């Protein structure tokens, strides 16, 4: 993910869901102020992040869409809660992202900070057979 912050457009591209044009990009959709759509592996990765962060009921016309992982940050960080969260993530990804074969979902409490929740997802892209993964750490906001 591009995390450079050298102007408003570049900073916006650092947003995990992408979609905003970069004037320096010569690719399709990056001219005449059009939105630049991602494709391939990057589009799948952005879709996974979107599914994880979207709360069920938040998306119009798709009330079941999403896993709502942010809602779990203030729940007890014990084995039962982590197991339930893994099941919620697995169900949402299998239902909402047909371009992948889900291989594993792991939810852990990092030993160095038990207030955080570590999520690791392993999957295979059906079109190419390529294996990939996504790691996400949820942490409570610090004052």
N, CA and C of each residue as an Amber inpcrd file, in Angstrom:
protein
   429
   0.8510000  -1.1670000   0.0000000   0.0000000   0.0000000   0.0000000
   0.8990000   1.2320000   0.0000000   0.5810000   2.1990000  -0.8150000
   1.3380000   3.4240000  -0.9230000   1.0410000   4.3050000   0.2840000
   2.0630000   4.5790000   1.0850000   1.8410000   5.3830000   2.2830000
   2.5360000   6.7400000   2.1910000   2.9570000   7.1700000   1.0110000
   3.5680000   8.4780000   0.8760000   2.5060000   9.5490000   1.0520000
   2.9160000  10.6670000   1.6320000   1.9710000  11.7560000   1.8690000
   2.5420000  13.0360000   1.2780000   2.6510000  13.0910000  -0.0510000
   3.2330000  14.2590000  -0.6950000   2.1900000  15.0930000  -1.4280000
   0.9810000  15.0870000  -0.9630000  -0.0880000  15.8760000  -1.5610000
  -1.4180000  15.2070000  -1.3050000  -2.5130000  15.9140000  -1.5160000
  -3.8120000  15.3500000  -1.1620000  -4.1920000  14.1110000  -1.9620000
  -3.8160000  14.0280000  -3.2290000  -4.1950000  12.8570000  -4.0160000
  -3.3710000  11.6500000  -3.5940000  -2.0660000  11.8190000  -3.4080000
  -1.2110000  10.7060000  -2.9950000  -1.6220000  10.2060000  -1.6140000
  -1.9480000  11.1170000  -0.7120000  -2.3730000  10.6980000   0.6240000
  -3.6690000   9.8990000   0.5340000  -4.5640000  10.2990000  -0.3330000
  -5.8230000   9.5750000  -0.4890000  -5.5820000   8.1880000  -1.0620000
  -4.5680000   8.0250000  -1.9110000  -4.2740000   6.7080000  -2.4780000
  -3.7660000   5.7620000  -1.4040000  -3.2740000   6.2780000  -0.2960000
  -2.8430000   5.4260000   0.7960000  -4.0050000   4.7730000   1.5240000
  -5.2110000   5.2640000   1.2690000  -6.4160000   4.6700000   1.8430000
  -6.5190000   3.2480000   1.3340000  -6.7950000   2.2650000   2.1890000
  -6.7000000   0.8720000   1.7630000  -7.6750000   0.4580000   0.6740000
  -8.6850000   1.2410000   0.3960000  -9.6480000   0.8390000  -0.6240000
  -9.3650000   1.4520000  -1.9800000  -8.3440000   2.3100000  -2.0930000
  -7.9370000   2.8440000  -3.3830000  -9.0540000   3.5650000  -4.1120000
  -8.9410000   3.6200000  -5.4490000  -9.9990000   4.1570000  -6.2710000
  -9.8340000   5.6010000  -6.7060000  -8.9740000   6.3810000  -6.0590000
  -8.7940000   7.7640000  -6.4710000  -7.6470000   7.8570000  -7.4690000
  -7.7870000   8.6920000  -8.5040000  -6.7490000   8.7610000  -9.5260000
  -5.4940000   9.4450000  -9.0200000  -4.3700000   9.0050000  -9.5220000
  -3.0840000   9.6300000  -9.2650000  -2.7030000  10.3380000 -10.5590000
  -2.5500000  11.6730000 -10.5500000  -2.2440000  12.3840000 -11.7890000
  -0.9660000  11.8930000 -12.4590000  -0.0370000  11.3240000 -11.6940000
   1.2090000  10.8230000 -12.2730000   1.0070000   9.4920000 -12.9870000
  -0.1000000   8.8290000 -12.7190000  -0.4070000   7.5490000 -13.3580000
  -0.8120000   7.7850000 -14.8020000  -0.2670000   7.0060000 -15.7030000
  -0.6650000   7.1200000 -17.1080000  -1.6980000   6.0620000 -17.4620000
  -2.1140000   5.2840000 -16.4830000  -3.0310000   4.1780000 -16.7320000
  -4.4350000   4.6440000 -17.0800000  -5.2400000   3.7080000 -17.5390000
  -6.6220000   4.0030000 -17.9120000  -7.3910000   4.5040000 -16.7000000
  -8.2200000   5.4940000 -16.9130000  -9.0420000   6.0220000 -15.8370000
  -8.3660000   7.1160000 -15.0380000  -7.0670000   7.3320000 -15.2560000
  -6.3470000   8.3400000 -14.4890000  -6.2970000   9.6710000 -15.2250000
  -6.9980000   9.7770000 -16.3450000  -7.0020000  11.0240000 -17.0930000
  -8.3710000  11.6720000 -16.9880000  -8.4110000  12.9300000 -17.2650000
  -9.6620000  13.6950000 -17.3060000 -10.4650000  13.5840000 -16.0160000
  -9.7820000  13.3920000 -14.8770000 -10.4480000  13.3690000 -13.5870000
 -11.2970000  12.1470000 -13.3200000 -11.1400000  11.1050000 -14.1110000
 -11.9200000   9.8920000 -13.8980000 -11.3380000   9.0870000 -12.7410000
 -12.1530000   8.2380000 -12.1530000 -11.6620000   7.3440000 -11.1160000
 -10.8240000   6.2440000 -11.7430000  -9.7340000   5.8970000 -11.0910000
  -8.8800000   4.8080000 -11.5590000  -9.3010000   3.5390000 -10.8320000
  -9.7920000   2.5640000 -11.5640000 -10.2370000   1.3120000 -10.9690000
  -9.0720000   0.3500000 -10.8910000  -8.9850000  -0.3630000  -9.7990000
  -7.9450000  -1.3640000  -9.6650000  -8.4150000  -2.6590000 -10.3110000
  -7.4630000  -3.5570000 -10.5330000  -7.8140000  -4.8440000 -11.1280000
  -6.8750000  -5.9090000 -10.5790000  -7.1810000  -7.1380000 -10.8920000
  -6.3230000  -8.2530000 -10.5240000  -6.1870000  -8.4420000  -9.0240000
  -4.9640000  -8.7880000  -8.6090000  -4.6840000  -9.0950000  -7.2030000
  -4.9890000  -7.9120000  -6.2920000  -4.6640000  -6.7090000  -6.7480000
  -4.8970000  -5.5260000  -5.9140000  -6.3960000  -5.3160000  -5.6790000
  -7.2100000  -5.5340000  -6.7010000  -8.6600000  -5.3780000  -6.5510000
  -9.2130000  -6.3900000  -5.5510000  -8.6910000  -7.6040000  -5.5880000
  -9.1390000  -8.6310000  -4.6440000  -8.7410000  -8.2530000  -3.2260000
  -7.5080000  -7.8010000  -3.0520000  -7.0270000  -7.4010000  -1.7230000
  -7.8760000  -6.2530000  -1.1700000  -8.1760000  -5.2630000  -2.0070000
  -9.0060000  -4.1370000  -1.5750000 -10.4170000  -4.6010000  -1.2270000
 -10.9290000  -5.5570000  -1.9890000 -12.2530000  -6.1130000  -1.7000000
 -12.2610000  -6.8130000  -0.3410000 -11.2100000  -7.5660000  -0.0470000
 -11.1260000  -8.2570000   1.2430000 -11.1260000  -7.2590000   2.3940000
 -10.3510000  -6.1890000   2.2540000 -10.3090000  -5.1640000   3.3010000
 -11.6840000  -4.5190000   3.4530000 -12.3280000  -4.2460000   2.3340000
 -13.6670000  -3.6640000   2.3570000 -14.6430000  -4.5860000   3.0880000
 -14.5960000  -5.8680000   2.7910000 -15.4830000  -6.8400000   3.4490000
 -15.2110000  -6.8730000   4.9500000 -13.9370000  -6.8980000   5.3320000
 -13.5870000  -6.9700000   6.7510000 -14.0660000  -5.7420000   7.5200000
 -13.9190000  -4.5650000   6.9310000 -14.2150000  -3.3250000   7.6550000
 -15.6730000  -2.8890000   7.5810000 -16.4310000  -3.4090000   6.6290000
 -17.8400000  -3.0230000   6.5020000 -18.6860000  -3.7710000   7.5240000
 -19.5050000  -3.0150000   8.2440000 -20.4140000  -3.6260000   9.2210000
 -21.6500000  -4.1620000   8.5000000 -22.1260000  -5.3510000   8.8710000
 -23.3900000  -5.8170000   8.3020000 -24.4820000  -4.7700000   8.5450000
 -25.2700000  -4.5110000   7.5030000 -26.3110000  -3.4940000   7.5770000
 -25.8640000  -2.1350000   7.0970000 -24.5760000  -1.9590000   6.8820000
 -24.0310000  -0.6640000   6.4950000 -24.1320000  -0.4160000   4.9800000
 -24.1710000  -1.4620000   4.1840000 -24.1770000  -1.3220000   2.7290000
 -25.6040000  -1.4210000   2.1870000 -25.9840000  -0.4290000   1.4100000
 -27.3250000  -0.4100000   0.8310000 -27.5400000  -1.6100000  -0.0840000
 -28.7270000  -2.1580000  -0.0490000 -29.1520000  -3.2830000  -0.8750000
 -28.4360000  -4.5980000  -0.5590000 -27.4750000  -4.5860000   0.3550000
 -26.7650000  -5.8100000   0.7410000 -26.6220000  -5.8390000   2.2630000
 -27.7100000  -6.0520000   2.9920000 -27.6730000  -5.9420000   4.4520000
 -26.7750000  -6.9670000   5.1390000 -26.4770000  -8.0840000   4.4900000
 -25.6170000  -9.0980000   5.1010000 -24.1460000  -8.9100000   4.7580000
 -23.8210000  -7.9710000   3.8630000 -22.4480000  -7.7890000   3.3980000
 -21.5420000  -7.3420000   4.5400000 -20.3560000  -7.9120000   4.6110000
 -19.3280000  -7.4520000   5.5330000 -19.1710000  -8.3020000   6.7750000
 -18.0210000  -8.0950000   7.4310000 -17.6950000  -8.8310000   8.6500000
 -17.7400000  -7.9450000   9.8930000 -17.5790000  -6.6430000   9.7350000
 -17.6530000  -5.7350000  10.8780000 -16.5920000  -5.9810000  11.9350000
 -15.3420000  -6.2120000  11.5130000 -14.3070000  -6.5770000  12.4890000
 -14.0350000  -5.4830000  13.5180000 -14.2520000  -4.2230000  13.1630000
 -13.9950000  -3.1490000  14.1400000 -14.9040000  -3.2570000  15.3570000
 -16.0580000  -3.8880000  15.2070000 -16.9750000  -4.0460000  16.3370000
 -16.4240000  -4.9940000  17.4000000 -15.3860000  -5.7410000  17.0740000
 -14.8350000  -6.7300000  17.9990000 -13.7240000  -6.1700000  18.8780000
 -13.2810000  -4.9550000  18.6290000 -12.1100000  -4.4350000  19.3360000
 -12.3490000  -4.2540000  20.8330000 -13.5760000  -4.0130000  21.2510000
 -13.8410000  -3.7990000  22.6780000 -14.4980000  -5.0050000  23.3470000
 -14.5150000  -6.1240000  22.6710000 -15.0170000  -7.3600000  23.2790000
 -13.8640000  -8.0430000  24.0070000 -14.1600000  -8.9900000  24.8750000
 -13.0680000  -9.6990000  25.5540000 -12.1310000 -10.3460000  24.5270000
 -10.8380000 -10.2100000  24.7520000  -9.8580000 -10.7870000  23.8310000
  -9.4440000 -12.1560000  24.3630000 -10.4040000 -13.0800000  24.3460000
 -10.1360000 -14.4350000  24.8230000 -10.3180000 -15.4170000  23.6670000
 -10.0130000 -16.6750000  23.9200000 -10.0660000 -17.6920000  22.8670000
 -11.4670000 -17.8240000  22.2700000 -12.4940000 -17.7070000  23.0930000
 -13.8650000 -17.8270000  22.5940000 -14.1980000 -16.7000000  21.6260000
 -13.9030000 -15.4670000  22.0110000 -14.1830000 -14.3210000  21.1370000
 -13.3770000 -14.4010000  19.8510000 -12.1060000 -14.7830000  19.9560000
 -11.2790000 -14.8880000  18.7480000 -11.7960000 -15.9880000  17.8240000
 -12.2760000 -17.0900000  18.3810000 -12.8630000 -18.1580000  17.5680000
 -14.1330000 -17.7060000  16.8650000 -14.9730000 -16.9640000  17.5810000
 -16.1940000 -16.4290000  16.9760000 -15.8690000 -15.4250000  15.8690000
 -14.8860000 -14.5630000  16.1100000 -14.4890000 -13.5890000  15.0970000
 -13.9550000 -14.2980000  13.8500000 -13.1480000 -15.3290000  14.0370000
 -12.6330000 -16.0910000  12.8890000 -13.7820000 -16.6780000  12.0750000
 -14.8050000 -17.1890000  12.7530000 -15.9640000 -17.7620000  12.0550000
 -16.7390000 -16.6840000  11.2940000 -16.8920000 -15.5000000  11.8850000
 -17.5850000 -14.3890000  11.2220000 -16.8180000 -13.9720000   9.9660000
 -15.4990000 -13.8580000  10.0910000 -14.6640000 -13.4740000   8.9480000
 -14.7580000 -14.5200000   7.8470000 -14.6300000 -15.7820000   8.2170000
 -14.6840000 -16.8600000   7.2270000 -16.0240000 -16.8540000   6.4890000
 -17.1070000 -16.7320000   7.2170000 -18.4370000 -16.7250000   6.5980000
 -18.5830000 -15.5350000   5.6410000 -18.1390000 -14.3540000   6.0640000
 -18.2660000 -13.1550000   5.2250000 -17.4220000 -13.2630000   3.9590000
 -16.1920000 -13.7530000   4.0860000 -15.3310000 -13.8470000   2.9070000
 -15.8300000 -14.9020000   1.9270000 -16.2960000 -16.0240000   2.4390000
 -16.8330000 -17.0650000   1.5380000 -18.0910000 -16.5760000   0.8170000
 -18.8980000 -15.7890000   1.4960000 -20.1500000 -15.2950000   0.9170000
 -19.9120000 -14.1200000  -0.0370000 -19.0120000 -13.2010000   0.3300000
 -18.9170000 -11.9240000  -0.3670000 -17.7750000 -11.7940000  -1.3690000
 -16.8350000 -12.7330000  -1.4010000 -15.7190000 -12.6230000  -2.3500000
 -15.5620000 -13.9240000  -3.1310000 -16.2650000 -14.0430000  -4.2710000
 -16.2570000 -15.2890000  -5.0380000 -14.9800000 -15.5340000  -5.8390000
 -14.0690000 -14.5620000  -5.8950000 -12.8490000 -14.7350000  -6.6950000
 -11.7470000 -15.4750000  -5.9670000 -11.9830000 -15.8510000  -4.7020000
 -10.9440000 -16.5430000  -3.9360000 -11.4510000 -17.8650000  -3.3820000
 -10.4860000 -18.7370000  -3.0840000 -10.7460000 -19.9360000  -2.2880000
 -10.0600000 -19.6750000  -0.9530000 -10.8330000 -19.5460000   0.0860000
 -10.2990000 -19.2510000   1.4110000  -9.6050000 -20.4850000   1.9580000
  -8.3540000 -20.3320000   2.3930000  -7.5930000 -21.4620000   2.9210000
  -7.4890000 -21.4400000   4.4380000  -7.3650000 -20.2480000   5.0320000
  -7.2360000 -20.1840000   6.4880000  -7.5560000 -18.7820000   6.9910000
  -8.1440000 -18.7330000   8.1760000  -8.3560000 -17.4860000   8.9080000
  -7.8300000 -17.7280000  10.3130000  -6.8690000 -16.9180000  10.7190000
  -6.2900000 -17.0540000  12.0560000  -6.4820000 -15.7360000  12.8050000
  -7.0010000 -15.8250000  14.0130000  -7.2000000 -14.6460000  14.8540000
  -6.4630000 -14.8940000  16.1630000  -5.5210000 -14.0050000  16.4950000
  -4.6810000 -14.1890000  17.6820000  -4.5890000 -12.8890000  18.4730000
  -4.1690000 -13.0220000  19.7200000  -3.8130000 -11.8710000  20.5440000
  -2.2910000 -11.7960000  20.5320000  -1.7030000 -10.7630000  19.9180000
  -0.2480000 -10.6710000  19.9010000   0.3080000 -10.6740000  21.3290000
   1.3380000 -11.4890000  21.5990000   1.8490000 -11.6010000  22.9710000
   2.4130000 -10.2910000  23.5240000   2.8900000  -9.4030000  22.6480000
   3.4680000  -8.1500000  23.1280000   2.4170000  -7.0890000  23.4520000
   1.1640000  -7.2760000  22.9940000   0.0930000  -6.3310000  23.3060000
  -1.2560000  -7.0440000  23.2470000  -1.7200000  -7.5850000  24.3730000
  -2.9700000  -8.3400000  24.3760000  -4.2230000  -7.4910000  24.1440000
  -4.0780000  -6.1600000  24.0300000  -5.2390000  -5.3340000  23.6930000
  -5.5110000  -5.3470000  22.1930000  -4.5680000  -5.8660000  21.4220000
  -4.7190000  -5.9220000  19.9720000  -5.2620000  -7.2730000  19.5270000
  -5.8130000  -7.2850000  18.3170000  -6.2770000  -8.5220000  17.6990000
  -5.5630000  -8.6460000  16.3620000  -4.8350000  -9.7380000  16.1740000
  -4.1420000  -9.9890000  14.9120000  -4.9570000 -10.9400000  14.0500000
  -5.2020000 -10.5510000  12.8150000  -5.9800000 -11.3690000  11.8830000
  -5.0980000 -11.6930000  10.6840000  -4.9710000 -12.9680000  10.3610000
  -4.2320000 -13.4000000   9.1760000  -5.1610000 -14.2350000   8.3140000
  -5.2280000 -13.8800000   7.0490000  -6.0930000 -14.5780000   6.0960000
  -5.2170000 -15.1170000   4.9740000  -5.3750000 -16.3990000   4.6730000
  -4.6570000 -17.0140000   3.5560000  -5.6950000 -17.4840000   2.5440000
  -5.4080000 -17.1970000   1.2730000  -6.3740000 -17.5290000   0.2310000
  -5.6520000 -17.8190000  -1.0810000  -6.4030000 -18.4030000  -2.0010000
  -5.9080000 -18.6760000  -3.3500000  -6.8170000 -17.9460000  -4.3230000
  -6.2170000 -17.2440000  -5.2800000  -6.9770000 -16.5430000  -6.3100000
  -7.4010000 -17.5770000  -7.3460000  -8.6900000 -17.7290000  -7.5440000
  -9.2030000 -18.7870000  -8.4150000  -8.7540000 -18.6310000  -9.8650000
  -8.7210000 -17.4190000 -10.3830000  -8.3810000 -17.2060000 -11.7920000
  -6.9490000 -17.6000000 -12.1190000  -6.0240000 -17.3880000 -11.1850000
  -4.6070000 -17.6470000 -11.4590000  -4.0330000 -18.8120000 -10.6700000
  -4.7110000 -19.2170000  -9.6140000  -4.1830000 -20.2590000  -8.7430000
  -3.1320000 -19.7510000  -7.7640000  -2.8130000 -18.4640000  -7.8270000
  -1.7900000 -17.8810000  -6.9610000  -2.2840000 -17.7970000  -5.5250000
  -1.3970000 -18.1560000  -4.5910000  -1.7170000 -18.0350000  -3.1650000
  -1.2750000 -16.6610000  -2.6700000  -2.0660000 -16.1200000  -1.7630000
  -1.7590000 -14.8040000  -1.2170000  -2.2720000 -14.7540000   0.2110000
  -1.9750000 -13.6800000   0.8920000  -2.4220000 -13.5320000   2.2650000
  -2.6010000 -12.0740000   2.6200000  -3.3060000 -11.8600000   3.6940000
  -3.5830000 -10.5210000   4.1820000  -3.4910000 -10.5630000   5.6990000
  -2.7650000  -9.6110000   6.2710000  -2.6610000  -9.5100000   7.7260000
  -3.1980000  -8.1490000   8.1520000  -3.9540000  -8.1600000   9.2270000
  -4.5820000  -6.9460000   9.7310000  -4.4910000  -6.9710000  11.2500000
  -4.1300000  -5.8490000  11.8520000  -4.0920000  -5.7400000  13.3060000
  -5.1200000  -4.7100000  13.7440000  -6.0020000  -5.1250000  14.6330000
  -6.9800000  -4.2070000  15.2100000  -6.4660000  -3.7730000  16.5710000
  -6.5020000  -2.4840000  16.8130000  -6.0350000  -1.9670000  18.0940000
  -6.9830000  -0.8740000  18.5570000  -7.2290000  -0.7950000  19.8640000
  -8.0750000   0.2960000  20.3580000  -7.3820000   1.6290000  20.1280000
  -8.1840000   2.6690000  19.9200000  -7.6100000   3.9970000  19.7300000
  -6.9390000   4.4410000  21.0150000  -5.7760000   5.0090000  20.8720000
  -5.0220000   5.5160000  22.0240000  -5.2600000   7.0180000  22.1410000
  -5.4310000   7.5160000  23.3660000  -5.6440000   8.9700000  23.5310000
  -4.4020000   9.7640000  23.2040000
